[in-house]
Coordinates of C-alpha atoms in Angstrom, one line a residue:
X1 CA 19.4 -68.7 3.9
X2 CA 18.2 -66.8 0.9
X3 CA 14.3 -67.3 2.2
X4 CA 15.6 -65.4 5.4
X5 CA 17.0 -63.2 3.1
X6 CA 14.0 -62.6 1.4
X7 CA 12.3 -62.2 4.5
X8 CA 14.2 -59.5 5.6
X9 CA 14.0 -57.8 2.1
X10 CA 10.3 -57.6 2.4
X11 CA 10.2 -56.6 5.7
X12 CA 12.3 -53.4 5.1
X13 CA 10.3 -52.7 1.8
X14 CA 7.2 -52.5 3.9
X15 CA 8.6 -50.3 6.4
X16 CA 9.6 -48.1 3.9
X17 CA 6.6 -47.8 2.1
X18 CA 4.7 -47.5 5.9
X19 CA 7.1 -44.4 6.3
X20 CA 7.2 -42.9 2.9
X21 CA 3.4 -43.0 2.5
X22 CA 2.7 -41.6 6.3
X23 CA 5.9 -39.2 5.6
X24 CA 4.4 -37.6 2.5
X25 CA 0.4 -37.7 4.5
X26 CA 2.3 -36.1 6.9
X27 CA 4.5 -33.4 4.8
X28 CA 2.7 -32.6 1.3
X29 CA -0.7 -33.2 2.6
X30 CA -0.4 -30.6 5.4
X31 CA 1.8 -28.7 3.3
X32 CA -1.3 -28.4 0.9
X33 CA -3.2 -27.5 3.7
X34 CA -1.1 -24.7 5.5
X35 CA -0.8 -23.0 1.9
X36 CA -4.7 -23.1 1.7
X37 CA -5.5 -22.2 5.0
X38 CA -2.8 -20.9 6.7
X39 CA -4.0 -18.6 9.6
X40 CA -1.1 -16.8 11.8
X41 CA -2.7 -16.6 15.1
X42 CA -2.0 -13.9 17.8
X43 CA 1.0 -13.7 19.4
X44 CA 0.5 -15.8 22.4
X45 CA -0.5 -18.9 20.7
X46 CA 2.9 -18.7 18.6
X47 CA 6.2 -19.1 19.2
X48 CA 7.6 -16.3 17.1
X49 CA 11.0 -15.9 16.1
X50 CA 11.9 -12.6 14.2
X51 CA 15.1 -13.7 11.9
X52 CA 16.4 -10.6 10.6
X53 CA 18.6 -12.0 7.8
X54 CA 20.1 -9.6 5.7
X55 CA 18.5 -9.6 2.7
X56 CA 16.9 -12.5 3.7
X57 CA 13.5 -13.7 5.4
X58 CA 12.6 -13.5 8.7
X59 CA 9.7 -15.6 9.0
X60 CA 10.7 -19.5 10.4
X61 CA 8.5 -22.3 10.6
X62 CA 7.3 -21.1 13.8
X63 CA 5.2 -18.5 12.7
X64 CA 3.1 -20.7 10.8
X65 CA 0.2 -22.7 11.1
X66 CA 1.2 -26.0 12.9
X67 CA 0.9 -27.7 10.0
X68 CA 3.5 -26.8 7.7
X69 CA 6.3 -26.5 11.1
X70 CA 8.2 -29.2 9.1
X71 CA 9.1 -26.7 6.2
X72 CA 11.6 -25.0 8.6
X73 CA 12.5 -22.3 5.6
X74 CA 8.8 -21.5 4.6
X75 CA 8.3 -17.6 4.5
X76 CA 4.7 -15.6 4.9
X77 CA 4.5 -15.2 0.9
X78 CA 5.3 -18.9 0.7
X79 CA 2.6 -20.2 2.9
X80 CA 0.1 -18.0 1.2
X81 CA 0.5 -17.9 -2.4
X82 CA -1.8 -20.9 -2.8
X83 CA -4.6 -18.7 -1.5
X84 CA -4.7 -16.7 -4.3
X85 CA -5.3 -18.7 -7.2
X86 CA -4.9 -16.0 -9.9
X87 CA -1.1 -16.3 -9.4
X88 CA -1.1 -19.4 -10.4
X89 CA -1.9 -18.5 -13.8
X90 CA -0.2 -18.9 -16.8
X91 CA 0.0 -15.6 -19.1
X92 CA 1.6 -15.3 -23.1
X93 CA 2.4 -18.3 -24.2
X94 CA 2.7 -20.3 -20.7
X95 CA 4.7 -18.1 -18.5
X96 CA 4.1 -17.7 -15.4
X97 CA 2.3 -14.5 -14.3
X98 CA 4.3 -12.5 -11.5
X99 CA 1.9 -10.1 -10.3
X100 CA 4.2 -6.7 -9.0
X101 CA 2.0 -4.1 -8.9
X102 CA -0.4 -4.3 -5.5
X103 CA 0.8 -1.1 -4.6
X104 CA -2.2 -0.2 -7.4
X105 CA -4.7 -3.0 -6.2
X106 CA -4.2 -5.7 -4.4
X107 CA -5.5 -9.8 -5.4
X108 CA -8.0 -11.0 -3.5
X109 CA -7.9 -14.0 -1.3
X110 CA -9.8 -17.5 -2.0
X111 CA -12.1 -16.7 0.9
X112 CA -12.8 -13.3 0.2
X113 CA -13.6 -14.1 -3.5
X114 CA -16.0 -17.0 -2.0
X115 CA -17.5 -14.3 0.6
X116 CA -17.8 -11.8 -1.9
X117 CA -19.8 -14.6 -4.5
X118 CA -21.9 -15.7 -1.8
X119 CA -23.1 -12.6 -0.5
X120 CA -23.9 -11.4 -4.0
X121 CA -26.3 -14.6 -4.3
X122 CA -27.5 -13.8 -1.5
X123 CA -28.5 -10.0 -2.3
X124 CA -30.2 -11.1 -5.4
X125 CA -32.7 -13.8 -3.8
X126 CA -34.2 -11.4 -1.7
X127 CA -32.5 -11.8 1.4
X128 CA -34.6 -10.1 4.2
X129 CA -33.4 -6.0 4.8
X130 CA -32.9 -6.8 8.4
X131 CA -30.0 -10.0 7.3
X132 CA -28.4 -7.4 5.0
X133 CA -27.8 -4.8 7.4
X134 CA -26.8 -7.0 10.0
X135 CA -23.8 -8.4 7.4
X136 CA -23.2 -4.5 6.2
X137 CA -22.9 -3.6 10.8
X138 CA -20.3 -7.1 11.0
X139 CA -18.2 -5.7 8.3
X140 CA -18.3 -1.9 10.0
X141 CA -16.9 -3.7 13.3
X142 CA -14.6 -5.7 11.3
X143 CA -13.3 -2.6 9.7
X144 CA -12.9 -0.9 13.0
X145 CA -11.4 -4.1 14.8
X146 CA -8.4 -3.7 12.1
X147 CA -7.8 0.1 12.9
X148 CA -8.9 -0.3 16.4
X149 CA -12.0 2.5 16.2
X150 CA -15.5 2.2 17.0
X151 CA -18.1 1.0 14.3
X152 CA -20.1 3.9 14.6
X153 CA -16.9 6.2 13.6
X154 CA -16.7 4.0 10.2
X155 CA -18.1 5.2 7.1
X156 CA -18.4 3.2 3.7
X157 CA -17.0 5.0 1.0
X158 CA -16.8 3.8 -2.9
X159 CA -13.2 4.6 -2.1
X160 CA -10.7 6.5 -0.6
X161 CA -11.4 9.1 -3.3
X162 CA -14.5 9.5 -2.2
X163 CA -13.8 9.4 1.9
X164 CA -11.5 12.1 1.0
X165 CA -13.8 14.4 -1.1
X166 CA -16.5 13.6 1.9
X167 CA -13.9 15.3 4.6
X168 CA -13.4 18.2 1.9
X169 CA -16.8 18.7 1.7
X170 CA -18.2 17.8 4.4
X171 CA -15.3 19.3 7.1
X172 CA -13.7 21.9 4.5
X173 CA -17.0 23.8 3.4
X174 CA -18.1 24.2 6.9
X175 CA -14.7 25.2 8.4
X176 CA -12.4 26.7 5.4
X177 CA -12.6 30.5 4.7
X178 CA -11.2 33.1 2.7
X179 CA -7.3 33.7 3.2
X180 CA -7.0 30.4 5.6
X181 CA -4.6 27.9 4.8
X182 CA -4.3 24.0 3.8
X183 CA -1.4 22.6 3.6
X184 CA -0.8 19.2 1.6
X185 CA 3.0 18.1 0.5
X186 CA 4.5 17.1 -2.9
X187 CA 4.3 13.6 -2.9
X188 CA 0.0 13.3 -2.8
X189 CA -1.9 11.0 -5.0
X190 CA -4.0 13.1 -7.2
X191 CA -7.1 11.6 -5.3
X192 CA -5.5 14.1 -2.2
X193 CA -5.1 16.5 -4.0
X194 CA -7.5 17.6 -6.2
X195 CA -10.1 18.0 -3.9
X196 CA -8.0 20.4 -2.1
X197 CA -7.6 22.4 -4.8
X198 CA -10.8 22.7 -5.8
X199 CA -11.8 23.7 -2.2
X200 CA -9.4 26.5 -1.9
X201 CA -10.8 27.4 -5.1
X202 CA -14.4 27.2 -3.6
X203 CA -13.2 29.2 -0.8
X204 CA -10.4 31.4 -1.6
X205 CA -8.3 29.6 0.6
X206 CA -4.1 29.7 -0.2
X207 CA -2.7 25.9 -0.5
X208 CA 0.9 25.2 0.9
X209 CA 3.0 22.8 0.0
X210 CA 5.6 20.8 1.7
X211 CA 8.4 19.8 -0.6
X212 CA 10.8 16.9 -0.3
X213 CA 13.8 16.7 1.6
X214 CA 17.3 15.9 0.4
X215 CA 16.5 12.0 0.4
X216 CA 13.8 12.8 -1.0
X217 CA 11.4 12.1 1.9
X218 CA 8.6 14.4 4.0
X219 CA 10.6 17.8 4.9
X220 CA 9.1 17.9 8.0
X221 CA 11.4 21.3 9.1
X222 CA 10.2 23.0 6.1
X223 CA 6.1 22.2 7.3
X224 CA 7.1 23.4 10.4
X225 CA 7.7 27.0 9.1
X226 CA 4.4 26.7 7.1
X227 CA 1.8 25.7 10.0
X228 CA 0.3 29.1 10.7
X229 CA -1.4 28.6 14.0
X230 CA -5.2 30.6 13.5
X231 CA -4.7 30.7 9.2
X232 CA -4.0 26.6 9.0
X233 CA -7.1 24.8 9.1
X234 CA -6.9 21.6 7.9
X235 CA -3.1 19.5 6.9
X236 CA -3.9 16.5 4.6
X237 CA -1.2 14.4 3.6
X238 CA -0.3 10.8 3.0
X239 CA 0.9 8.1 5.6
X240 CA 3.6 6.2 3.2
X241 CA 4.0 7.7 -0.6
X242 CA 2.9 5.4 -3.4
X243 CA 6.0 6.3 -5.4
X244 CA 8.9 7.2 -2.7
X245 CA 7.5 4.6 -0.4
X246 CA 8.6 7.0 2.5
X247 CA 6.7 6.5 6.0
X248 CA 6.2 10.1 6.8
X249 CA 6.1 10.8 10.3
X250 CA 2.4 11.1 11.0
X251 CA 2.7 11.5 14.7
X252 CA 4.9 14.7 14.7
X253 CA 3.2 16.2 12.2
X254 CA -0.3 15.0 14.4
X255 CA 1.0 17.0 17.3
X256 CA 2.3 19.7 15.3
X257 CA -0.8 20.3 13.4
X258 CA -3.3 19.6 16.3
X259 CA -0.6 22.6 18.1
X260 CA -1.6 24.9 15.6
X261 CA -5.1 24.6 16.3
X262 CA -5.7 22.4 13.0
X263 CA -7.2 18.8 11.7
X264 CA -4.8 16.1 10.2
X265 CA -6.4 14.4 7.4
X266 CA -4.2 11.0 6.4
X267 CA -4.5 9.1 3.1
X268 CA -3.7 6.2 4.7
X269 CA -4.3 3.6 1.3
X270 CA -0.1 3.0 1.5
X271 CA -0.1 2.0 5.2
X272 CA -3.4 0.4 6.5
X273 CA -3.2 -2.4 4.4
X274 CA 0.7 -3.3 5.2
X275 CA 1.4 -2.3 8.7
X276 CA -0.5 -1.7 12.4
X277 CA -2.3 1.2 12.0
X278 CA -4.2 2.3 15.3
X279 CA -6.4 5.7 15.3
X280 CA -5.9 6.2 19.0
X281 CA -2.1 6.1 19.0
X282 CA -1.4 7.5 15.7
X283 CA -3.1 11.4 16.1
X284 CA -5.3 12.1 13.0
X285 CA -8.0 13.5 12.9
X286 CA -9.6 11.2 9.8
X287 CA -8.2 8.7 7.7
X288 CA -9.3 7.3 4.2
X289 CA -8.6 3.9 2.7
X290 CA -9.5 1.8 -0.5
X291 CA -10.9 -1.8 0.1
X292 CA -9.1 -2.9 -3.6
X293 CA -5.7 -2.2 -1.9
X294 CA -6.2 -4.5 0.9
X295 CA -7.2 -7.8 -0.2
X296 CA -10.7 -6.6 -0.5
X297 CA -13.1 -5.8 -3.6
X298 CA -13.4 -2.8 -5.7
X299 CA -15.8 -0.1 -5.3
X300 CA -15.7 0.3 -1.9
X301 CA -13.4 2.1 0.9
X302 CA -14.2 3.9 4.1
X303 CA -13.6 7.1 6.0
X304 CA -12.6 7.1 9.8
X305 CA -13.1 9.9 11.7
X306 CA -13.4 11.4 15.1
X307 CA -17.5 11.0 15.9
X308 CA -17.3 14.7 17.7
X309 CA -15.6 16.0 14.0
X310 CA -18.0 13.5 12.6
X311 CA -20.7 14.6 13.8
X312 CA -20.3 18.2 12.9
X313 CA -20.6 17.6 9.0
X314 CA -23.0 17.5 6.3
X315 CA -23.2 14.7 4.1
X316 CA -21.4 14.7 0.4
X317 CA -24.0 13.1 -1.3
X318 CA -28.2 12.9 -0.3
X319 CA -30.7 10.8 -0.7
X320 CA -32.2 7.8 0.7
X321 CA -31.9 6.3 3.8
X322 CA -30.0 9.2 5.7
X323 CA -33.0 10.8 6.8
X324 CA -35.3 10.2 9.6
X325 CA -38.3 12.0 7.5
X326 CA -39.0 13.7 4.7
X327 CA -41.8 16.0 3.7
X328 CA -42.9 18.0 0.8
X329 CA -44.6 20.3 3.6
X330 CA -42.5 23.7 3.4
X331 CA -43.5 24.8 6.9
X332 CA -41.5 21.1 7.9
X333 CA -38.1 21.5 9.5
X334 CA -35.8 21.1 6.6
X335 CA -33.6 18.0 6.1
X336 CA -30.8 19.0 7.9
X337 CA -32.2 18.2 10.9
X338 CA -33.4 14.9 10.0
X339 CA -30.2 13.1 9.5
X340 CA -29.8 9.9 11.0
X341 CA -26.6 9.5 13.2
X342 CA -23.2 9.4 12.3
X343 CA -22.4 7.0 10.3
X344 CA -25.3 6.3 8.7
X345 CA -25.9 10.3 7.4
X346 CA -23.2 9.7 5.1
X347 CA -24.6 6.3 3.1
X348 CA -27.1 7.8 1.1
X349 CA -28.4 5.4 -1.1
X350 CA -27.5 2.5 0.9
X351 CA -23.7 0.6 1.3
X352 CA -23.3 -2.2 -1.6
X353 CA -23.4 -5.3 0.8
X354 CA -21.9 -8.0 -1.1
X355 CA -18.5 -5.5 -1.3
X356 CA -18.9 -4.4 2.5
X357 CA -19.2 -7.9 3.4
X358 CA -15.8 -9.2 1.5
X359 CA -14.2 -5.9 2.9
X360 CA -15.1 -7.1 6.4
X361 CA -13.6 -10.9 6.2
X362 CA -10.6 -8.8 4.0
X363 CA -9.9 -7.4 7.4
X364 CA -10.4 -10.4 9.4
X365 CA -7.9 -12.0 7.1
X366 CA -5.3 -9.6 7.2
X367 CA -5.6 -9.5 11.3
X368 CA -5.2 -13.6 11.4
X369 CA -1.9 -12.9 10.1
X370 CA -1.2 -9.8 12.6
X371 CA -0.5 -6.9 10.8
X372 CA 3.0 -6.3 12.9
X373 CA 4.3 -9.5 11.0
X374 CA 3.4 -8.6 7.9
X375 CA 4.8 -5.3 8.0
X376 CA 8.0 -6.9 9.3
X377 CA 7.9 -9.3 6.5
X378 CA 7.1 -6.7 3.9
X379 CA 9.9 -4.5 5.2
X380 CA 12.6 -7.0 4.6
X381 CA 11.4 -7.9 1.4
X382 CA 11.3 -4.2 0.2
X383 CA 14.4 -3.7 1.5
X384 CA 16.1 -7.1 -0.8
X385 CA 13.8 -5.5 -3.8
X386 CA 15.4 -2.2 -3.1
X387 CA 19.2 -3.6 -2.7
X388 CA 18.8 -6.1 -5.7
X389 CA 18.0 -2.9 -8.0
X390 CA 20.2 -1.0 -6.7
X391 CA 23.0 -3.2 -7.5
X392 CA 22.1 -3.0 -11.0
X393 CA 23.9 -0.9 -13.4
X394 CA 22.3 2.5 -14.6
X395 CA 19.0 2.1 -12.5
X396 CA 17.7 4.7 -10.9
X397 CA 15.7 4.6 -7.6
X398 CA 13.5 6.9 -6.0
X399 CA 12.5 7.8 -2.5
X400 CA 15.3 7.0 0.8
X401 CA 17.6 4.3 1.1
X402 CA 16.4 1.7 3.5
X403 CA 19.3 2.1 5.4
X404 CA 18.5 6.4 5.8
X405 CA 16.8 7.8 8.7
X406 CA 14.1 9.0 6.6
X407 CA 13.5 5.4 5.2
X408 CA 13.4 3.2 8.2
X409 CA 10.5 0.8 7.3
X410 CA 9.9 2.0 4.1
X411 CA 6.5 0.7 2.5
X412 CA 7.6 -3.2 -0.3
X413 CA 7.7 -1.1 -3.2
X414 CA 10.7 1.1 -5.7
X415 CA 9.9 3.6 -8.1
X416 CA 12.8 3.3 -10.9
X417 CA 14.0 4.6 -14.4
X418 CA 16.4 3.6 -16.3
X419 CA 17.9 6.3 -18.0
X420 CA 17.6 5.9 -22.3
X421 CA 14.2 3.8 -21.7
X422 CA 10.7 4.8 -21.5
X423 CA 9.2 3.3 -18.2
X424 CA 5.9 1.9 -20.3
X425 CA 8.4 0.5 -22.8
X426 CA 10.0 -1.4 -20.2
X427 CA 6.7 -2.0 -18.5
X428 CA 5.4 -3.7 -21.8
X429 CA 8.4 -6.1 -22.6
X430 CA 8.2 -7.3 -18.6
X431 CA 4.6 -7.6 -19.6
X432 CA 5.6 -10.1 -22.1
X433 CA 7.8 -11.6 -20.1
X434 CA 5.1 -12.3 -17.7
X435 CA 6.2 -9.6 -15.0
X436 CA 3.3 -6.8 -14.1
X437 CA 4.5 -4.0 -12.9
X438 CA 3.3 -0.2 -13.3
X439 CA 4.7 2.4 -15.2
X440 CA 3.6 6.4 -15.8
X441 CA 3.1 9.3 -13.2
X442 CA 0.9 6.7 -10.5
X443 CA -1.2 9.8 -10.5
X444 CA 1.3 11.8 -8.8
X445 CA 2.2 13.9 -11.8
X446 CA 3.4 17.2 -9.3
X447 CA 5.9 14.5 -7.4
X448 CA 7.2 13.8 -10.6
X449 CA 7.9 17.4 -12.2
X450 CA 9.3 18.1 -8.6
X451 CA 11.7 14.8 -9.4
X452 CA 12.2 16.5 -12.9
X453 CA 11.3 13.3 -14.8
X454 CA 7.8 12.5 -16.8
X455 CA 7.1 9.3 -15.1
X456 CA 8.5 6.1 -13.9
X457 CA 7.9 2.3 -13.2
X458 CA 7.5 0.6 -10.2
X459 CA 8.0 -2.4 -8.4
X460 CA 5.6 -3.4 -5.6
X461 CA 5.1 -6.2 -3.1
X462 CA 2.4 -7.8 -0.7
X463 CA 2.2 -10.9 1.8
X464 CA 1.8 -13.6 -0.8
X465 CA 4.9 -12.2 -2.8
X466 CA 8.7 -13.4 -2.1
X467 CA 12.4 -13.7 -2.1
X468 CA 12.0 -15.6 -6.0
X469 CA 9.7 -13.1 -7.2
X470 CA 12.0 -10.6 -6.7
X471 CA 14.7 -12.5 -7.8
X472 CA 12.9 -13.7 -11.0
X473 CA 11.9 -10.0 -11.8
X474 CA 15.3 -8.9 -11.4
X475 CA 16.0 -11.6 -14.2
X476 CA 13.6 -10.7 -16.7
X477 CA 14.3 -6.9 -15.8
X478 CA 18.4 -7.8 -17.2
X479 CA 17.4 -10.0 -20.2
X480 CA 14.5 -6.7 -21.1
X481 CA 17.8 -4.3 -20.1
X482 CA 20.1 -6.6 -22.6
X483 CA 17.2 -6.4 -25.3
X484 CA 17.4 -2.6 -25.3
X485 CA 21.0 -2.5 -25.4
X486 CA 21.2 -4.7 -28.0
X487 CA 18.6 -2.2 -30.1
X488 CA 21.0 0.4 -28.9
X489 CA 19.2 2.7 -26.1
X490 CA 20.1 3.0 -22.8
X491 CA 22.3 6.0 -24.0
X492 CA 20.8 8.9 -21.7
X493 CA 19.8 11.4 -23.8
X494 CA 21.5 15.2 -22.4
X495 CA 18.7 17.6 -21.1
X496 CA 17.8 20.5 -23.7
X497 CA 18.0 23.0 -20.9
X498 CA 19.7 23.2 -18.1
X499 CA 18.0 22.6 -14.5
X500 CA 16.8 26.0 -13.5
X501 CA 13.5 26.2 -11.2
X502 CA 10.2 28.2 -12.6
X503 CA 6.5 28.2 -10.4
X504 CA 4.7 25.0 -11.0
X505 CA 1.1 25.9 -11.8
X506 CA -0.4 22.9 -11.3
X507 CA 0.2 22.8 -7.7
X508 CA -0.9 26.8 -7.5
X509 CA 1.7 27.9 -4.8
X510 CA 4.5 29.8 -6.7
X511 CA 6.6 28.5 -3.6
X512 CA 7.2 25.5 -4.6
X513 CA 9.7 25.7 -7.7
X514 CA 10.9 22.4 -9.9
X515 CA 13.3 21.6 -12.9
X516 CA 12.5 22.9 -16.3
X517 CA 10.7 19.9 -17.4
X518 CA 7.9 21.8 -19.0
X519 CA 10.2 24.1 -21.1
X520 CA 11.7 21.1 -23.2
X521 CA 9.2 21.5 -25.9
X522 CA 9.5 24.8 -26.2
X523 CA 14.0 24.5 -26.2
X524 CA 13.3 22.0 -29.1
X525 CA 10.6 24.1 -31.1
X526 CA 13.3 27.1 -30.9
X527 CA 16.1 25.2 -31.9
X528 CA 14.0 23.9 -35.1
X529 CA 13.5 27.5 -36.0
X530 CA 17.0 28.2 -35.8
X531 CA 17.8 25.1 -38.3
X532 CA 15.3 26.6 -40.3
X533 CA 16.6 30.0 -40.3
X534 CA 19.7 29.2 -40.7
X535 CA 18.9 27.0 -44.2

């Protein structure tokens, strides 16, 4: 009896160890894998299940790679986080690093990183011209797969600062005049504005500005009354603000603009890299994005634009290889009718290939995951970032409510203050805490006058971030918030003046009026001398 016992011991034993040691082949070792290589397929290969969960995920199992399906409650940031070892790391003392600020530059992939490494081998051992520019035309076709263009309607940038100074130059010198208008709104990034400015400047041209609406979003009646159909040449404004995370409504103001007899120039570095962005559906006339903001490398970006507009304008910057011939004979046509085609007439000096390269496989990556998940995902996410804040006493958010009209798919990131504390005070003790986030104006110092604060920190998401993430942030952000309180801030200090409106002249259109900001050093200077005068 007790042999048969035995027996039967042993048997079970081994079954269990069969099953355990297949089970965990089956389950961590594909788990492992999915994390390193997961790849979300087009739609018809999946079966896709859109779980809106309220302030939950809504990616299931079934959205993912076959090989993690057992981890029913896996979401997109889950399954990728393993691809991008740098947040894996451990910062100050062995805390984990939570990386919150992508909405500034994005990580980079494990693939892209290897592409990028391998292609700048490559460029250094003398890889034949004709290999190079055959990597540099994939990537063009890459790009334009992700945006749905053409290649030959892509043009590599050093950055969306650069694709936008290119249409300013290259579209604005040729077509701007004296007493014609541009209109731009509020809410720009410096890098669309600027050039602008210093256009109308060039030209004498008047700049309009669109301010914000009561939820502080895109007042699209007010840039209604401003289009000036034969004065309004170009509009250039963003697609979703870096700071209010708005999606402004790019087709109206497309049809509006294009009704007016006018181009549509989109920043587009807030929305191409977290949502479906199509060229022929959404109406601009060009569109500028930064590779660093989408998974890709530094230092390079790219314009798209319509060839016929395209084709029309001058390059910003000459040189080599942008000419079909040049001469030192002055009886020779002169260079301007030498340019090679569009795009090629506005690479002068040649496109750094190792950078095009990992831009190219940074859109092939972003389009294995289909970019109408990850803007789903991202949506849900920035909504629970958004409602976790706002649940938090004395925080102040910026841009409209996920549940407002005006904020219906609002771009994964918040702009917030917190009355009594500097944002980079509280951006340096997150810091410490192992939290990055971003604090100051985001180069959008005219938004913030017309918010009537100095600055502000932010909170933003990507693919490979989550439900804990936020959740941990909000943690650190309450112990940081506890710190303070226990030094005795978060008292909000009274404004020295009260909020009347004077012209901003930074923004040079004494429309557009703001809060009295700027006068608080002066209040405080007078109210010394008083104390003086009075002793």
């Amino acid at each position: 009896m007790m042999n048969k016992r035995k027996t039967i011991f042993f048997l079970i034993l081994a079954v269990a160890v069969f099953f355990t040691f297949h089970g965990k082949q089956g389950s961590n070792g594909n788990l492992w894998r999915g994390v390193q290589r997961t790849r979300f397929p087009p739609a018809p290969t999946l079966l896709f299940h859109s779980r809106r969960l309220s302030r939950g995920k809504i990616y299931s199992s079934s959205i993912v790679d076959s090989s993690i399906t057992s981890e029913a409650s896996m979401s997109m940031g889950e399954a990728l986080q393993g691809e991008f070892p740098i947040l894996m790391q451990k910062v100050h003392e062995g805390k984990p690093l939570l990386y919150l600020d992508s909405a500034a530059t994005s990580q980079k992939p494990r693939k892209v990183t290897e592409v990028l490494r391998e292609a700048s081998k490559n460029a250094t051992t003398f890889l034949d011209e004709s290999d190079i520019q055959s990597g540099i035309n994939k990537a063009r076709s890459k790009v334009a797969s992700l945006i749905n263009a053409e290649p030959e309607e892509v043009v590599f940038t050093r950055g969306a600062t650069e694709a936008l100074n290119l249409v300013a130059r290259g579209w604005g010198d040729l077509h701007v005049s004296e007493g014609d208008e541009i209109i731009l709104s509020v809410m720009e990034h410096h890098s669309n504005l600027v050039p602008w400015q210093n256009l109308a400047e060039r030209k004498g041209a008047i700049l309009r500005f669109v301010p914000l609406s009561n939820d502080q979003a895109f007042d699209l009646e007010a840039f209604k009354s401003m289009l000036n159909p034969g004065k309004t040449k170009i509009v250039a404004v963003n697609h979703v603000s870096n700071v209010l995370g708005c999606v402004n409504p790019v087709n109206e103001i497309a049809r509006l603009t294009h009704e007016a007899g006018a181009v549509l120039s989109l920043d587009a570095c807030q929305s191409v890299p977290h949502m479906p962005v199509d060229v022929r559906e959404l109406g601009a006339d060009f569109i500028s994005a930064s590779g660093h903001k989408m998974l890709g490398p530094t230092g390079i970006g790219f314009l798209w634009g319509r060839k016929e507009l395209l084709e029309t304008m001058e390059p910003l910057n000459t040189g080599a290889q942008i000419f079909t011939e040049v001469s030192l004979d002055p009886s020779a046509p002169p260079p301007s009718t030498a340019f090679l085609p569009v795009p090629w007439r506005f690479e002068a000096g040649g496109v750094p290939y190792p950078e095009a390269v990992a831009l190219g496989e940074a859109c092939r990556y972003l389009q294995s995951l289909d970019m109408g998940r990850v803007h789903s995902y991202e949506v849900e996410l920035g909504r629970y970032l958004w409602e976790s804040l706002s649940e938090m006493e004395g925080v102040r958010l910026y841009g409209p409510s996920p549940d407002s009209a005006a904020g219906e798919g609002r771009g994964a990131l918040v702009a917030f203050n917190i009355p009594g504390v500097h944002a980079n005070d509280l951006a340096f003790f997150l810091d410490q805490e192992g939290v990055a986030i971003r604090s100051g104006h985001h180069c959008t110092q005219p938004l913030h006058r017309s918010l009537g604060i100095a600055g502000s920190a932010r909170a933003s998401l990507y693919v490979y971030n989550t439900r804990k993430d936020v959740d941990r942030f909000c943690k650190k952000l309450q112990k940081t918030l506890k710190m303070f309180r226990d030094m005795g801030f978060l008292v909000e200090e009274k404004s020295p003046c009260p909020l009347v409106s004077t012209a901003d002249p930074t923004l040079k259109d004494p429309a557009i009026n703001r809060p009295c900001t700027d006068l608080w050093p002066r209040v405080e200077e007078e109210e010394m001398g008083e104390e003086s005068a009075a002793s």
